Every structure is written in C-alpha cells, then in structure tokens.
Coordinates of C-alpha atoms and ligand atoms in Angstrom, one line a residue:
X453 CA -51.0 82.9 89.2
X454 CA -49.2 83.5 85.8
X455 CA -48.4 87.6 85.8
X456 CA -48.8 87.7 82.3
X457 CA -52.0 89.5 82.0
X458 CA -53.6 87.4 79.0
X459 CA -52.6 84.3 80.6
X460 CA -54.7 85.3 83.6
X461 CA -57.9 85.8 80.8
X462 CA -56.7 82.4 79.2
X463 CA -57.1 80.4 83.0
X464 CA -60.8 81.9 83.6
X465 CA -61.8 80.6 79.7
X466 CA -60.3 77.4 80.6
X467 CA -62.6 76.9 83.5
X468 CA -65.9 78.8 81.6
X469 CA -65.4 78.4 77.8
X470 CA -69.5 79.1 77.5
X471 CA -70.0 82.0 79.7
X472 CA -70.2 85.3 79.2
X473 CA -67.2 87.6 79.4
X474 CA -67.6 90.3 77.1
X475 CA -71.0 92.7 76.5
X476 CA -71.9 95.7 74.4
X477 CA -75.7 96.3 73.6
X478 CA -76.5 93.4 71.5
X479 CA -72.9 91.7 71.1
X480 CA -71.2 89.3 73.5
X481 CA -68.6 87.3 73.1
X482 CA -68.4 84.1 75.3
X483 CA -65.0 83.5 77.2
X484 CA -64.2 80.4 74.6
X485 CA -64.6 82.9 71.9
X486 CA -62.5 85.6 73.1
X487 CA -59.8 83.6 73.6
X488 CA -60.2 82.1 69.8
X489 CA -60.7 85.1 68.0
X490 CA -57.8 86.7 70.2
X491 CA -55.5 83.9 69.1
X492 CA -56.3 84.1 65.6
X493 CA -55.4 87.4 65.3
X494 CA -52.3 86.8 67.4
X495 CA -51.4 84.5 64.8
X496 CA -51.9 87.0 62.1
X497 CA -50.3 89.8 63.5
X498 CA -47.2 87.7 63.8
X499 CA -48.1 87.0 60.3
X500 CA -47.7 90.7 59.5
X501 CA -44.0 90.8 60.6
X502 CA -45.2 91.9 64.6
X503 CA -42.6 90.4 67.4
X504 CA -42.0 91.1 70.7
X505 CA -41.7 94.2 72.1
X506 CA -43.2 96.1 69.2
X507 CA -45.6 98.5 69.2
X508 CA -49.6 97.8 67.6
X509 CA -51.5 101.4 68.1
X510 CA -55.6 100.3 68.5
X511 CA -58.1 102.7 66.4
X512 CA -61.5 101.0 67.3
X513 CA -63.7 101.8 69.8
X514 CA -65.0 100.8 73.1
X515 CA -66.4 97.8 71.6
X516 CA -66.1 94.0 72.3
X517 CA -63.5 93.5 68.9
X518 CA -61.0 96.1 71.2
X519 CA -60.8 93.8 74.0
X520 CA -60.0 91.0 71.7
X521 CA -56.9 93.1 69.7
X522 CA -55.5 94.0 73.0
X523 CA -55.2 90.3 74.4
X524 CA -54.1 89.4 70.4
X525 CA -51.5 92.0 70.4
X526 CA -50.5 90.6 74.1
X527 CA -50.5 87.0 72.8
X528 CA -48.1 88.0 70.1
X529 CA -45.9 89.4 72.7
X530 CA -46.7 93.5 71.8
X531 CA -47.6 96.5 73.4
X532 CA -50.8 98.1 72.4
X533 CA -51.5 101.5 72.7
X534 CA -54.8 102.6 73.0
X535 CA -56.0 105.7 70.7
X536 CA -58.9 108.2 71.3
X537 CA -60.9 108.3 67.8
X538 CA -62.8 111.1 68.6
X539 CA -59.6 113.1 69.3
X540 CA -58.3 115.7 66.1
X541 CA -56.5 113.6 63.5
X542 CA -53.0 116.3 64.0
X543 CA -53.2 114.9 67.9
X544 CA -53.5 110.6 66.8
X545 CA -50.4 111.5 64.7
X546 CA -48.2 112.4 67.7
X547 CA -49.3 109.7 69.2
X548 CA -48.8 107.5 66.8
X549 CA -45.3 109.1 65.7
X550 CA -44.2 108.6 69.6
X551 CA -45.8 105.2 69.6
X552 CA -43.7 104.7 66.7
X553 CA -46.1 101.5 65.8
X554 CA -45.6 98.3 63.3
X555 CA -49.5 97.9 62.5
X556 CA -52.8 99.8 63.4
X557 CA -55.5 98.1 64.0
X558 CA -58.7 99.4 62.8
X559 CA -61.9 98.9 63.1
X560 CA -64.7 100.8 60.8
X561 CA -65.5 103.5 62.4
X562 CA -62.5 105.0 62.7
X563 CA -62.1 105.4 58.7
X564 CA -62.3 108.9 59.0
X565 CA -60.1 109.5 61.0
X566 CA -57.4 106.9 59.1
X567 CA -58.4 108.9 56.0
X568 CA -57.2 112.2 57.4
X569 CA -53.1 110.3 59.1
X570 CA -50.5 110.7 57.4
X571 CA -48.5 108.3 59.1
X572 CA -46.8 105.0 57.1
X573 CA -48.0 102.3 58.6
X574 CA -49.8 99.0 57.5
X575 CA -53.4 98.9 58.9
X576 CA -55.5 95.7 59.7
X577 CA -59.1 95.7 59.8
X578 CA -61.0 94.1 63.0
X579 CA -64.2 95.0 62.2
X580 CA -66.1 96.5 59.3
X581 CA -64.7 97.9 56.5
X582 CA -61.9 100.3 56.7
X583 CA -60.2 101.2 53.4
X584 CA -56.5 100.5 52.6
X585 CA -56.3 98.2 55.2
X586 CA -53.9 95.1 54.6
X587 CA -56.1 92.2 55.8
X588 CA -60.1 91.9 57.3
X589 CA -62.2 90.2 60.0
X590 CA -62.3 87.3 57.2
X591 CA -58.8 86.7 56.9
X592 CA -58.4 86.3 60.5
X593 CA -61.0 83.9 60.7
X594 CA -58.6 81.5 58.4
X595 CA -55.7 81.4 61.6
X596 CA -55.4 78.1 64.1
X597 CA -57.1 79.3 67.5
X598 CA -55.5 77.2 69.3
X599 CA -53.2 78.2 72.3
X600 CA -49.9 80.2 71.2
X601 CA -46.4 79.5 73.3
X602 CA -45.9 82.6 75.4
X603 CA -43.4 84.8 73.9
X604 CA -43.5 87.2 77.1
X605 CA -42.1 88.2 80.4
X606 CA -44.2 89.6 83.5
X607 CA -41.6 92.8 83.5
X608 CA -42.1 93.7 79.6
X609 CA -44.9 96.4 78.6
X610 CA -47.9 95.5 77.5
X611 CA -49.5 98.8 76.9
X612 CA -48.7 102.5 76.3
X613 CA -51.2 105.0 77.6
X614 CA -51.0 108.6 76.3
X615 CA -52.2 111.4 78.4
X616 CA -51.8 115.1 78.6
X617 CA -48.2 116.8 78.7
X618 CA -47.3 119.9 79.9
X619 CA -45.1 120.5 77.3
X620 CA -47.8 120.3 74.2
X621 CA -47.4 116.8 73.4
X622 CA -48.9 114.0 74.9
X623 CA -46.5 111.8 76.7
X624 CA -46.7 107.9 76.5
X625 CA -46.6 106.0 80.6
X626 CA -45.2 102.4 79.9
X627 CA -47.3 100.1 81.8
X628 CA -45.7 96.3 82.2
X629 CA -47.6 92.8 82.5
X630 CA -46.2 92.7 86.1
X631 CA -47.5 96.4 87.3
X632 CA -51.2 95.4 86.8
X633 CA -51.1 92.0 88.3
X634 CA -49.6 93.2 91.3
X635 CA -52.9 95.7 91.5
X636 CA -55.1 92.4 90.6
X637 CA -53.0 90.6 93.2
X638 CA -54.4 93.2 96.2
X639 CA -57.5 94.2 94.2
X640 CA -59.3 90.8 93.2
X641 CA -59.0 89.4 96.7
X642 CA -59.9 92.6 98.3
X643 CA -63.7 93.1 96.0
X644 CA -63.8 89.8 96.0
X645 CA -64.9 89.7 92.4
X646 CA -65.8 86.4 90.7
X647 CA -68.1 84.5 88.3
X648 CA -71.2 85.5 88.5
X649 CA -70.4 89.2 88.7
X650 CA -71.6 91.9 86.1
X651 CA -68.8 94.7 86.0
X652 CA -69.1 98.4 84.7
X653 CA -66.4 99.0 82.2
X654 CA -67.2 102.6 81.8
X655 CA -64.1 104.9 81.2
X656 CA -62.9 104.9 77.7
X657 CA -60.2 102.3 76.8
X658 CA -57.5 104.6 76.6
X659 CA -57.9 105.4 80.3
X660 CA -56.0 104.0 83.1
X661 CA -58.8 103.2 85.1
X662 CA -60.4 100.8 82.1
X663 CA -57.6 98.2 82.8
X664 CA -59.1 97.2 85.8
X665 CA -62.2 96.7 84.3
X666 CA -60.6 94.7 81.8
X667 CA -58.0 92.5 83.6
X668 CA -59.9 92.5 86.6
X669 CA -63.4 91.0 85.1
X670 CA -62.1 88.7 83.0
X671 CA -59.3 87.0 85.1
X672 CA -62.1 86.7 87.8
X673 CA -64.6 84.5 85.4
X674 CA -67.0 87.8 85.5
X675 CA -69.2 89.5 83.1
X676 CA -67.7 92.8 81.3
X677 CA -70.4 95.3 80.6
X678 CA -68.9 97.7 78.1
X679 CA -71.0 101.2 78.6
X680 CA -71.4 102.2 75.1
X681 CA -69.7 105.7 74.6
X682 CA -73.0 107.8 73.8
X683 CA -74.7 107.0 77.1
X684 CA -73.7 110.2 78.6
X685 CA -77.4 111.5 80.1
X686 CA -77.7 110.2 84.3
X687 CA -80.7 108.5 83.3
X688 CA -79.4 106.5 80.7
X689 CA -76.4 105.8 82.9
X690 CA -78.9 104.9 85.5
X691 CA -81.1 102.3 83.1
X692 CA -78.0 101.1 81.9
X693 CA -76.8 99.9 85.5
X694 CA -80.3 98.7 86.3
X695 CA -81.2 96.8 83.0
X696 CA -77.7 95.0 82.9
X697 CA -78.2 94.6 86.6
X698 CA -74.6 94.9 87.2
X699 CA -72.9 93.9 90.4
X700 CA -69.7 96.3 90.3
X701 CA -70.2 99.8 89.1
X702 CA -67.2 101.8 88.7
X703 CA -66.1 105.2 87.4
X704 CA -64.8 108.5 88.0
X705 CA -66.5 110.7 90.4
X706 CA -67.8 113.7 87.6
X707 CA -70.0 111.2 86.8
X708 CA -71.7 110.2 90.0
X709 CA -72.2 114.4 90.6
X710 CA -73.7 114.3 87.6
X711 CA -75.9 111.7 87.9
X712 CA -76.1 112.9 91.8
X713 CA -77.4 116.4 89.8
X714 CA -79.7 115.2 87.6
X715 CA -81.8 113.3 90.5
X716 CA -81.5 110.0 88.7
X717 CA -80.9 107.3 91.1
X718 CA -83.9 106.6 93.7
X719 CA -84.7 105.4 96.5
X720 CA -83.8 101.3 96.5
X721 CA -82.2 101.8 92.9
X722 CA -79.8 99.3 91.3
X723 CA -81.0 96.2 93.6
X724 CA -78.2 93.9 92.0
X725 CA -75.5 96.5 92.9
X726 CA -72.8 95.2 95.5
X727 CA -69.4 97.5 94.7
X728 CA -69.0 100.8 94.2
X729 CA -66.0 102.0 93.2
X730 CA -64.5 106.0 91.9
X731 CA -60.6 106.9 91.2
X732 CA -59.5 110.2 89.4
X733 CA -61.4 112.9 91.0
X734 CA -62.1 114.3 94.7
X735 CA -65.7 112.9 94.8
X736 CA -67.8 115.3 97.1
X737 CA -69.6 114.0 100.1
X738 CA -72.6 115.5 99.6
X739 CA -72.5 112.9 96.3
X740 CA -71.4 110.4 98.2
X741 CA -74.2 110.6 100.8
X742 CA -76.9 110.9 98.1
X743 CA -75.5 107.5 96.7
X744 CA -75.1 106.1 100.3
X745 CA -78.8 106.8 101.0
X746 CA -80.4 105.7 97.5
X747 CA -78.4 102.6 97.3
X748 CA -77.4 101.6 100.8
X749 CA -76.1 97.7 100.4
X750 CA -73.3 98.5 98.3
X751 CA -69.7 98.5 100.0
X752 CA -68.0 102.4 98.8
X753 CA -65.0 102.7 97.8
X754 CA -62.6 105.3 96.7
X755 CA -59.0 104.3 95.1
X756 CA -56.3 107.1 94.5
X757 CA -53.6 106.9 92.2
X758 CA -52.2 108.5 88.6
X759 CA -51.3 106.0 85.9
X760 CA -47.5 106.0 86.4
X761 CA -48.1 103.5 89.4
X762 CA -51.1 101.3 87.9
X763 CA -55.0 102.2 88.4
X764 CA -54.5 102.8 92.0
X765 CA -51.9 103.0 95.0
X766 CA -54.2 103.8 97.4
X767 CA -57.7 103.0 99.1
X768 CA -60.7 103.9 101.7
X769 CA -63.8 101.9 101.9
X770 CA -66.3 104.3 103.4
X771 CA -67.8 103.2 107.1
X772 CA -70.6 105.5 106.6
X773 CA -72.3 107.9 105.0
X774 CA -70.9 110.9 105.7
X775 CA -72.4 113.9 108.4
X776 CA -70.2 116.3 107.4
X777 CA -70.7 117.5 103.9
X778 CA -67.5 119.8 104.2
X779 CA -65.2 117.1 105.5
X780 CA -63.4 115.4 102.1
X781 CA -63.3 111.5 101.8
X782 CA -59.7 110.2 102.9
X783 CA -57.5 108.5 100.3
X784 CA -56.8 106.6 102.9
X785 CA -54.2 103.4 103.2
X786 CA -51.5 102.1 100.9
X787 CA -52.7 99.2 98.4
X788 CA -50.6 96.0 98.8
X789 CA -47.3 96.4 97.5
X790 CA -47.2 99.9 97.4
X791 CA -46.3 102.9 99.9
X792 CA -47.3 106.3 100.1
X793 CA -45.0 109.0 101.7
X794 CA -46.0 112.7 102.7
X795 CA -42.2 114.8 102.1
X796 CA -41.5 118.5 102.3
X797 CA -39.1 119.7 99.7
X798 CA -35.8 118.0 102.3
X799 CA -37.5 114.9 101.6
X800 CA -38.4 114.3 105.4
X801 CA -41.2 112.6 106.1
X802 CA -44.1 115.5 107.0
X803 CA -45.7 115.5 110.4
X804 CA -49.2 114.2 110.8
X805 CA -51.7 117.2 109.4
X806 CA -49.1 119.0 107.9
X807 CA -49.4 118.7 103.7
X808 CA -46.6 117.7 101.9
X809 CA -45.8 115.9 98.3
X810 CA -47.0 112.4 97.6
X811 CA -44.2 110.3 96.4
X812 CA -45.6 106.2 95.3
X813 CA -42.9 103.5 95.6
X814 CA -43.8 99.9 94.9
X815 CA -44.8 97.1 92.6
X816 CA -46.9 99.5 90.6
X817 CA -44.5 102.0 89.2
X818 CA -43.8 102.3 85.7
X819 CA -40.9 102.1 84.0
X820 CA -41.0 105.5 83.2
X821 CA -42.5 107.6 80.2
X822 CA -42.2 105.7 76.6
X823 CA -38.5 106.9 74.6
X824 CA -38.5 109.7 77.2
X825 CA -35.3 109.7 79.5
X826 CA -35.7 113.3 80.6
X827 CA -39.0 113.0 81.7
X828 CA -38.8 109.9 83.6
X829 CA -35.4 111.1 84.9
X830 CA -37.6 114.5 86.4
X831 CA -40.4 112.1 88.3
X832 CA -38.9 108.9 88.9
X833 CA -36.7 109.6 91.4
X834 CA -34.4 107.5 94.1
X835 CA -35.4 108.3 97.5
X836 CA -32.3 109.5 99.4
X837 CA -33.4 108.0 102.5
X838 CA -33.8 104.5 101.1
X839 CA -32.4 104.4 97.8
X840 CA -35.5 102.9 96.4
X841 CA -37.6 104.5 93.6
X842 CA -40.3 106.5 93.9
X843 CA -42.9 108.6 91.7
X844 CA -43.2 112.1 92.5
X845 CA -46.7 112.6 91.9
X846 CA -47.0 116.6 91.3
X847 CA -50.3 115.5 94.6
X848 CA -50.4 117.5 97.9
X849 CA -51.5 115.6 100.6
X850 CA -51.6 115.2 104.0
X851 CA -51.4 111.9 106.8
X852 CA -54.1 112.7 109.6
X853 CA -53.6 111.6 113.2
X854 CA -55.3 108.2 112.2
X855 CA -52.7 107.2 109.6
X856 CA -54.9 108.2 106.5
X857 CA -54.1 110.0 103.7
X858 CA -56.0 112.9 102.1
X859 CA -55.5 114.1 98.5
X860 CA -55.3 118.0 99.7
X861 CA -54.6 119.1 95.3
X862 CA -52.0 119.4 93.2
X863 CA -48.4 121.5 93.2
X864 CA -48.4 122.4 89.4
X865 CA -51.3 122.8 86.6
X866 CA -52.5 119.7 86.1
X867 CA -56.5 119.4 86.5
X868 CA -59.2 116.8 85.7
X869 CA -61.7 117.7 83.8
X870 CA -64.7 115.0 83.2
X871 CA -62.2 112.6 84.9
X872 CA -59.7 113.5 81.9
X873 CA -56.1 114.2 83.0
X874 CA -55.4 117.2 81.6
X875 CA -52.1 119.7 81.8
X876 CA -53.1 123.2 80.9
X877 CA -49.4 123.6 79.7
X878 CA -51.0 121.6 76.3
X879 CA -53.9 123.5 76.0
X880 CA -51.2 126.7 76.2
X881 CA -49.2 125.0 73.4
X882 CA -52.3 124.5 71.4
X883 CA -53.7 128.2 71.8
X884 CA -50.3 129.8 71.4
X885 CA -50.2 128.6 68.3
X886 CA -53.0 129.9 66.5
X887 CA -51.6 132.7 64.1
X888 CA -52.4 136.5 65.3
X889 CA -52.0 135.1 69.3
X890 CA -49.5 137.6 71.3
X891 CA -49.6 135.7 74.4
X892 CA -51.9 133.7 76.5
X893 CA -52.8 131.8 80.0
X894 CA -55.5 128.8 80.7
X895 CA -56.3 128.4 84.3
X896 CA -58.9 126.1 85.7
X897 CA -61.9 127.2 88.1
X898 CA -64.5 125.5 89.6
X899 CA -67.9 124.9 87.9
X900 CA -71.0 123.5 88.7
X901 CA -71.2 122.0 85.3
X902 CA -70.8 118.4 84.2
X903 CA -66.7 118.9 84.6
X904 CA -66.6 120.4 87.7
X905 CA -64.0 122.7 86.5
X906 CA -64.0 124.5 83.9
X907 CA -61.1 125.3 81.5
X908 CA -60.8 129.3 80.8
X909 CA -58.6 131.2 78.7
X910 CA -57.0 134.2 78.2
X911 CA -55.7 135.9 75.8
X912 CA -54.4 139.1 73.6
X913 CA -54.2 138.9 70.1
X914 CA -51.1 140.3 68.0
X915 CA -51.5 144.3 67.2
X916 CA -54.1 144.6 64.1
X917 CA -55.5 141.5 64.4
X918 CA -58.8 140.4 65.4
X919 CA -59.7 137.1 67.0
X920 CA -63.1 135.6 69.0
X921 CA -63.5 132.7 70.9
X922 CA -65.5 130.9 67.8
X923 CA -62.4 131.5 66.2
X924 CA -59.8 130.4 68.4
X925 CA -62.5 127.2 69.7
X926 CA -62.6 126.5 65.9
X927 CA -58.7 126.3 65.7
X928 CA -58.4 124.5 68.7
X929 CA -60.9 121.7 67.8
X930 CA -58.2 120.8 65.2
X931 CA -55.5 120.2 68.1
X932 CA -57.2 118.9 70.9
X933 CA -59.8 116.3 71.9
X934 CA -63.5 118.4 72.9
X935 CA -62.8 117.8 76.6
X936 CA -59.5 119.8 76.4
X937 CA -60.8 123.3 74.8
X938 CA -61.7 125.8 76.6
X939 CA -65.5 126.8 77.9
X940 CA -64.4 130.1 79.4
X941 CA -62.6 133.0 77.2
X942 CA -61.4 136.7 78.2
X943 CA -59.4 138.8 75.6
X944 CA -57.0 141.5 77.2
X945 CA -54.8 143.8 75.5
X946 CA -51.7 142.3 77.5
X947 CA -52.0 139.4 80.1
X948 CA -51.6 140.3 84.3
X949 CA -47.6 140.1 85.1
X950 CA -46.4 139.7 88.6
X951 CA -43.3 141.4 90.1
X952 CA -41.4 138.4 88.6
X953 CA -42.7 139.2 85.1
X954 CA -44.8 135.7 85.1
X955 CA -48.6 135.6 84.0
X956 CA -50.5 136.3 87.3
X957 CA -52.5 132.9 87.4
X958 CA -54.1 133.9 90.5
X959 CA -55.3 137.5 89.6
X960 CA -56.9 135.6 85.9
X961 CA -58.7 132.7 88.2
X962 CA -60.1 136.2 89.8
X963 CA -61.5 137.4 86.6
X964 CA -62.8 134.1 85.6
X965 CA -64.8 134.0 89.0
X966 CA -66.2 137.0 88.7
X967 CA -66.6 137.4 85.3
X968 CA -67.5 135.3 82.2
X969 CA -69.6 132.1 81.8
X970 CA -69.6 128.9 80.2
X971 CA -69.8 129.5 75.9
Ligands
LIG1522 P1 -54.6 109.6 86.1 O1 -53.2 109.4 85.7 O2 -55.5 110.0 84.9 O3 -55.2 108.4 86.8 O4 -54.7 110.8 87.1 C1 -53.9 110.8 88.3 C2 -54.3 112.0 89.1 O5 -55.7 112.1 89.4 C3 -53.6 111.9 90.5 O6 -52.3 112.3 90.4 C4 -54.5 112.9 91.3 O7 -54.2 114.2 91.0 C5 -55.9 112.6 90.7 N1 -56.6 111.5 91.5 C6 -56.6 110.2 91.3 N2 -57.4 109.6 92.2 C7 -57.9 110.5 93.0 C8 -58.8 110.5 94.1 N3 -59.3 109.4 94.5 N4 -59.0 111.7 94.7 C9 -58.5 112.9 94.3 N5 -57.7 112.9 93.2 C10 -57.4 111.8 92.5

C-alpha cells in the first residue's frame, strides 16, 4: 500500500466512487467527489504559487470542505496545519507566525476571526464568503479533477499540529506521510475496519486523535461521521451515535464520564455499535463498566500515546468488564512498529511494578517539533543502550508482572483537560502577563466536572492594585482558547515558597482542595 496518506484515500475512491465517505448533518460528499473537489483545489493551490514542502494553515471548521483542503493541500505536496477558530485571534497569530504559511484557507465562518490577524498572507476561500480572500468555491470549480502526479515522499510532513507549550507559546509536532501509515498499517488490520463501516470522527481536527478518524475511514472504503462541534450535551452525543447508527465510536475518555454522568446510554443502546475506542485520558473503570453493561457487543479498546509518536504507541482491548472499580485499565502492549520502555533516570530498564519514565521508539516518531532544534534536541533523544531514538514522553508508568503497561501520570505539569493537552506553564505565561500581576501559580486538581480536572490559579496582584477573577478571566479569554482558563481562583498577598524559594505546588493543590469552587 502507497504510504502517502492521500494516495491511500485515492485507492478506496477508485474502488467506490458513489459511496459515501464524508457526513456532516445534511452534507455528504461521495468518495468520487472528494477526490474531485480535492484535486481541483490542488490544482489551484499550486496555481497560487504553493510547492512542496510549504506550509497551508486551515481556518474552517470541522466540516466536510476541511477534509477536502487537507487531502488538496496533500495533493499539492504541502503541509497543512490545522487551526482552532474558536481559539483568541493573539493565539492563531503565533501559530500562524510559527507555521510561517504561504496561503490560509478559509472557510466563512471563520471571517471574524481573519478580520481580527494581522498576519500577511493570501487567503482562499472554501466555503462561503470570507472577505479579502484571493479566490472562492467558484473558482475552484473551473480546475481539471483529474488525478495529479505525486509530488511527495512517505518521509515528508504532511501536517503540523500545535499544542500547548510550557514555555507560553504553542509548539508545532511535525507529523510525516510515513508516521501515520505505519499506525494505519497495525491499526486497520487490527479493527478490522472496512466498507460498510460508519466511523465517529469526534475530536476537533486540530487534534491528534482526529487523523485516525480521517486516514483510517477513508483508506478503509468507510463512512466518516463528522460530530458537528455544538453537540456537547450526552444525550445529544448519544442520539447522534444511534441515529447515524455508527459502527466505530471513538473519543477521549471525558467524554464517555460525561456521558457515563448524565445517565445517557441504556440498557441495549447503540445496536449498530461494534468498536469502541478512547486515547488521551485515564478513562475510569467505573465508566468503563457502565459502557461494558449498557452496550455489551462492542470490542473496548484503549490506545495510549502523545502526538509526537502518531495517535497511539500503545494498546489494551479489555477482556471484561472490570470488578474492581479501583484497579486502572492497562495501557497495555506496544503497537506494531513501536516499543515502549520503562527507565529510571540511568536509563536502565525498570523492574516489573516499579514506575519509571516512558520513552516511544519506532516507526511513529516525529521528526521533532516544527523550526525548533532545542526542543526536539530536549525529548528526542538517542538511547545509550541502543543508539536508536526515542521520545521521552514526560509519562510515568509502570510494566506489571504480565508484561503490561500502565500509565501511572506525568513527571512535569502537563494535564488534560476535556481531552485537551494542556501545559500549565502557558496558562502561567498568559496570567503573568496581565498588567498589576506580582506573581502567580496554576496547578490542576481533580473535579467531578465535565474536565475531570480542573485548572486553578493563584495569584497576588502588584502593591496598589486591585484585580478579580472576572478581571483576570476577561484578560485571559484574549490569550487562550476557553478550555485553557482557569475555573478555580485564590488571591494571596505573596504565593507559598519552599525552602528552595520555588512556588509550593503541593501546599496550593491543598488550598484548591479544601477551598474554592468552580466560578
Ligand atoms: P496528546 O499529545 O494530546 O495525544 O497527549 C498525549 C498525552 O496524553 C500522553 O503523554 C499521556 O500523558 C496522555 N495519554 C494519552 N493516552 C492516554 C491513555 N490511554 N491513558 C492515560 N493517559 C493518556
């Protein structure tokens, strides 16, 4: 199979041109017309000076016409970043800036949020009006649709996806053609996906988890079912699996607790439902067994793995539900062409039950971070044993006596909020800041809300000044997307030290605990 990941798409719309392969409420594109419209915008991408290698940054949302610019942009032998619309227009610009794009494509709804960039870029419009922009929908209707000659290689990029950085600005992970083939390589065999299937896509498009959903459905000959953006209530999530009786439902375990929470799955639910499948998140048992019960002919499956190695390194399909509601589901084994070691600081492999660092090596890794030597430098390292390369994940875990792994947390401040990898070093940055702050700390605790965790912070204000939470939450908001501000505030006159003169994290989780609640 060609590792080129639009090629894959092109083979399945060779052998289904009149099927479905793309759905969104009432729009659906067949397989013949995705390939079309993606290789008519190819064509006029490459008509507005894009070649290979450079960067097109995607403002549009999770909406058939995205799928189609990210194969186009593919096709014309580019690298497409992904952006957030909903996120602050001073955070798109960083990205942007670091993407350091030739075109943005744009769909309408994100005119706003063009409106408030200041970045100098040409803009094409894939769907509805969006003002300024170079060329429309309409123009690209006028290009061949025929098949273009591939201009790529399996080890170039093919997208940049932003997340969270510690050090206030998001930092871009390269993923190549060949990194998410050799997941589809293990993955499509292993699910056994095919025609005929009706697949979730439900994280958002800038997420790593969403290329799976992409790649995977549509080089299998399956049925995507985008899950439009403002479904966000369990029972709409829950009439949205049934009515588009989907066969493959997969997402990030916040939202199975929450849907677990809100009682909306019963008993026999979701008949057409084979797979399920969660990455991203410790999903808790208890959740797990309420699915398990409800909807008891589905395989379970959980994958582990952060986006600098591909969707996932790692997998455990669940034998049964689980008795023990305190006992946390097992990453489990390697995926193929991947390893997982457990090492202590001396790089020596750790006994069995004893937790160490988990280091990925393997046909997933990434290239490193996007113009960002240092960085990569810091987590991509060479194994001294081997000389091979690894990924220092930043993830404690442990081997058991069976040979599985468990996911035991993490060595530094990064959390997931909502499945959203977040470092609290940004949302530091961010508060830090806003003029009349002296000093301040975010640390994460757990919730029982939607998150699971939520983000707190504290904070003293310079002498004279006066500062609330609305105040500083109404700052923020121009930073950071929603799911990165804080729901949890304390103001001190001067933050907790320890003898080393650092913020004492532990002592502020205290006072979060005890103290305040959600705003
Ligand atoms: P992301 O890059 O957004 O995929 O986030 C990667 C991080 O999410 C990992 O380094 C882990 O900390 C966490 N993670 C991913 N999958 C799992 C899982 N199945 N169980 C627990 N944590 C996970």
């Amino acid at each position: 199979m060609s590792a080129l990941l639009h090629d894959r798409v092109t083979r399945a719309a060779e052998l289904r041109p009149d099927e479905t392969a793309v759905v969104m409420r009432d729009e659906q594109l067949t397989y013949g017309a995705v390939e079309q419209r993606s290789n008519q915008l190819a064509r006029q991408l490459i008509d507005h000076g894009v070649r290979s290698g450079d960067r097109v940054c995607l403002l549009q949302p999770k909406a058939p016409p995205a799928i189609v610019s990210m194969l186009a942009t593919l096709k014309a032998g580019a690298v497409y970043v992904p952006i957030d619309i909903a996120s602050p227009a001073a955070r798109v610009e960083k990205i942007v800036a670091a993407a350091d794009p030739c075109l943005l494509l744009a769909s309408g709804e994100a005119s706003q949020l063009l409106s408030q960039l200041h970045v100098d870029v040409g803009v094409v419009s894939v769907a509805g009006a969006v003002e300024g922009a170079q060329s429309g929908p309409a123009d690209t209707d006028a290009y061949d649709a025929g098949r273009l000659p591939t201009i790529s290689a399996p080890g170039d990029p093919a997208h940049i996806l932003f997340t969270s950085g510690s050090t206030g600005a998001p930092k871009g992970v390269v993923i190549t053609h060949a990194m998410v083939g050799a997941f589809l390589d293990w993955a499509l065999p292993y699910f056994g996906q095919r025609p005929g299937d009706r697949i979730s896509g439900h994280p958002p498009l800038h997420f790593d988890l969403s290329t799976f959903d992409i790649y995977g459905t549509l080089s299998s000959g399956a049925a995507l079912y985008l899950v439009p953006g403002d479904l966000l209530l369990p029972r709409q999530l829950a009439s949205f699996i049934r009515d588009a009786q989907l066969t493959q439902w997969f997402s990030v375990p916040s939202t199975f607790a929450y849907m677990a929470r809100g009682d909306a799955v019963s008993e026999g639910d979701f008949p057409s439902l084979r797979r399920i499948i969660w990455c991203g998140e410790v999903l808790p048992p208890a959740v797990l067994a309420y699915w398990m019960r409800r909807v008891p002919q589905c395989t379970y499956t959980n994958l582990y793995g952060p986006t600098e190695a591909t969707i996932a390194s790692s997998y455990y399909t669940v034998p049964a539900i689980p008795r023990d509601e305190k006992a946390a589901i097992p990453i489990g084994t390697p995926c193929g062409g991947e390893d997982i070691h457990v090492l202590d600081e001396s790089f020596d492999h750790a006994p069995p039950g004893e937790i160490g660092e988990l280091y990925i090596e393997g046909d997933g890794l990434s290239p490193g971070y996007w113009r960002d030597e240092e960085k990569t430098r810091e987590v991509f390292i060479t194994d001294p044993r081997t000389g091979r390369r690894m990924y220092r994940t930043g993830d404690l875990g442990r081997r058991d006596e069976q040979g599985l792994l468990h996911f035991v947390g993490r060595a530094d401040s990064q959390i997931k909020s909502r499945g959203y990898r977040i470092e609290l070093g940004e949302i530091e940055t961010a508060v830090t800041s806003v003029a009349g702050v002296a000093e301040c700390a975010v640390v994460a605790v757990p919730s029982e809300d939607f998150g699971g965790t939520a983000i707190c912070c504290a904070w003293a204000s310079r002498p004279g000044v006066e500062l609330d939470p609305r105040t500083l939450r109404g700052s923020l908001s121009q930073a950071l997307p929603s799911y990165m501000l804080p729901s949890r505030w304390l103001e001190l006159d001067e933050l907790p030290k320890n003898a080393n003169g650092k913020i004492d994290r532990p002592n502020l989780r205290q006072k979060f605990v005890a103290g305040s609640s959600d705003e």
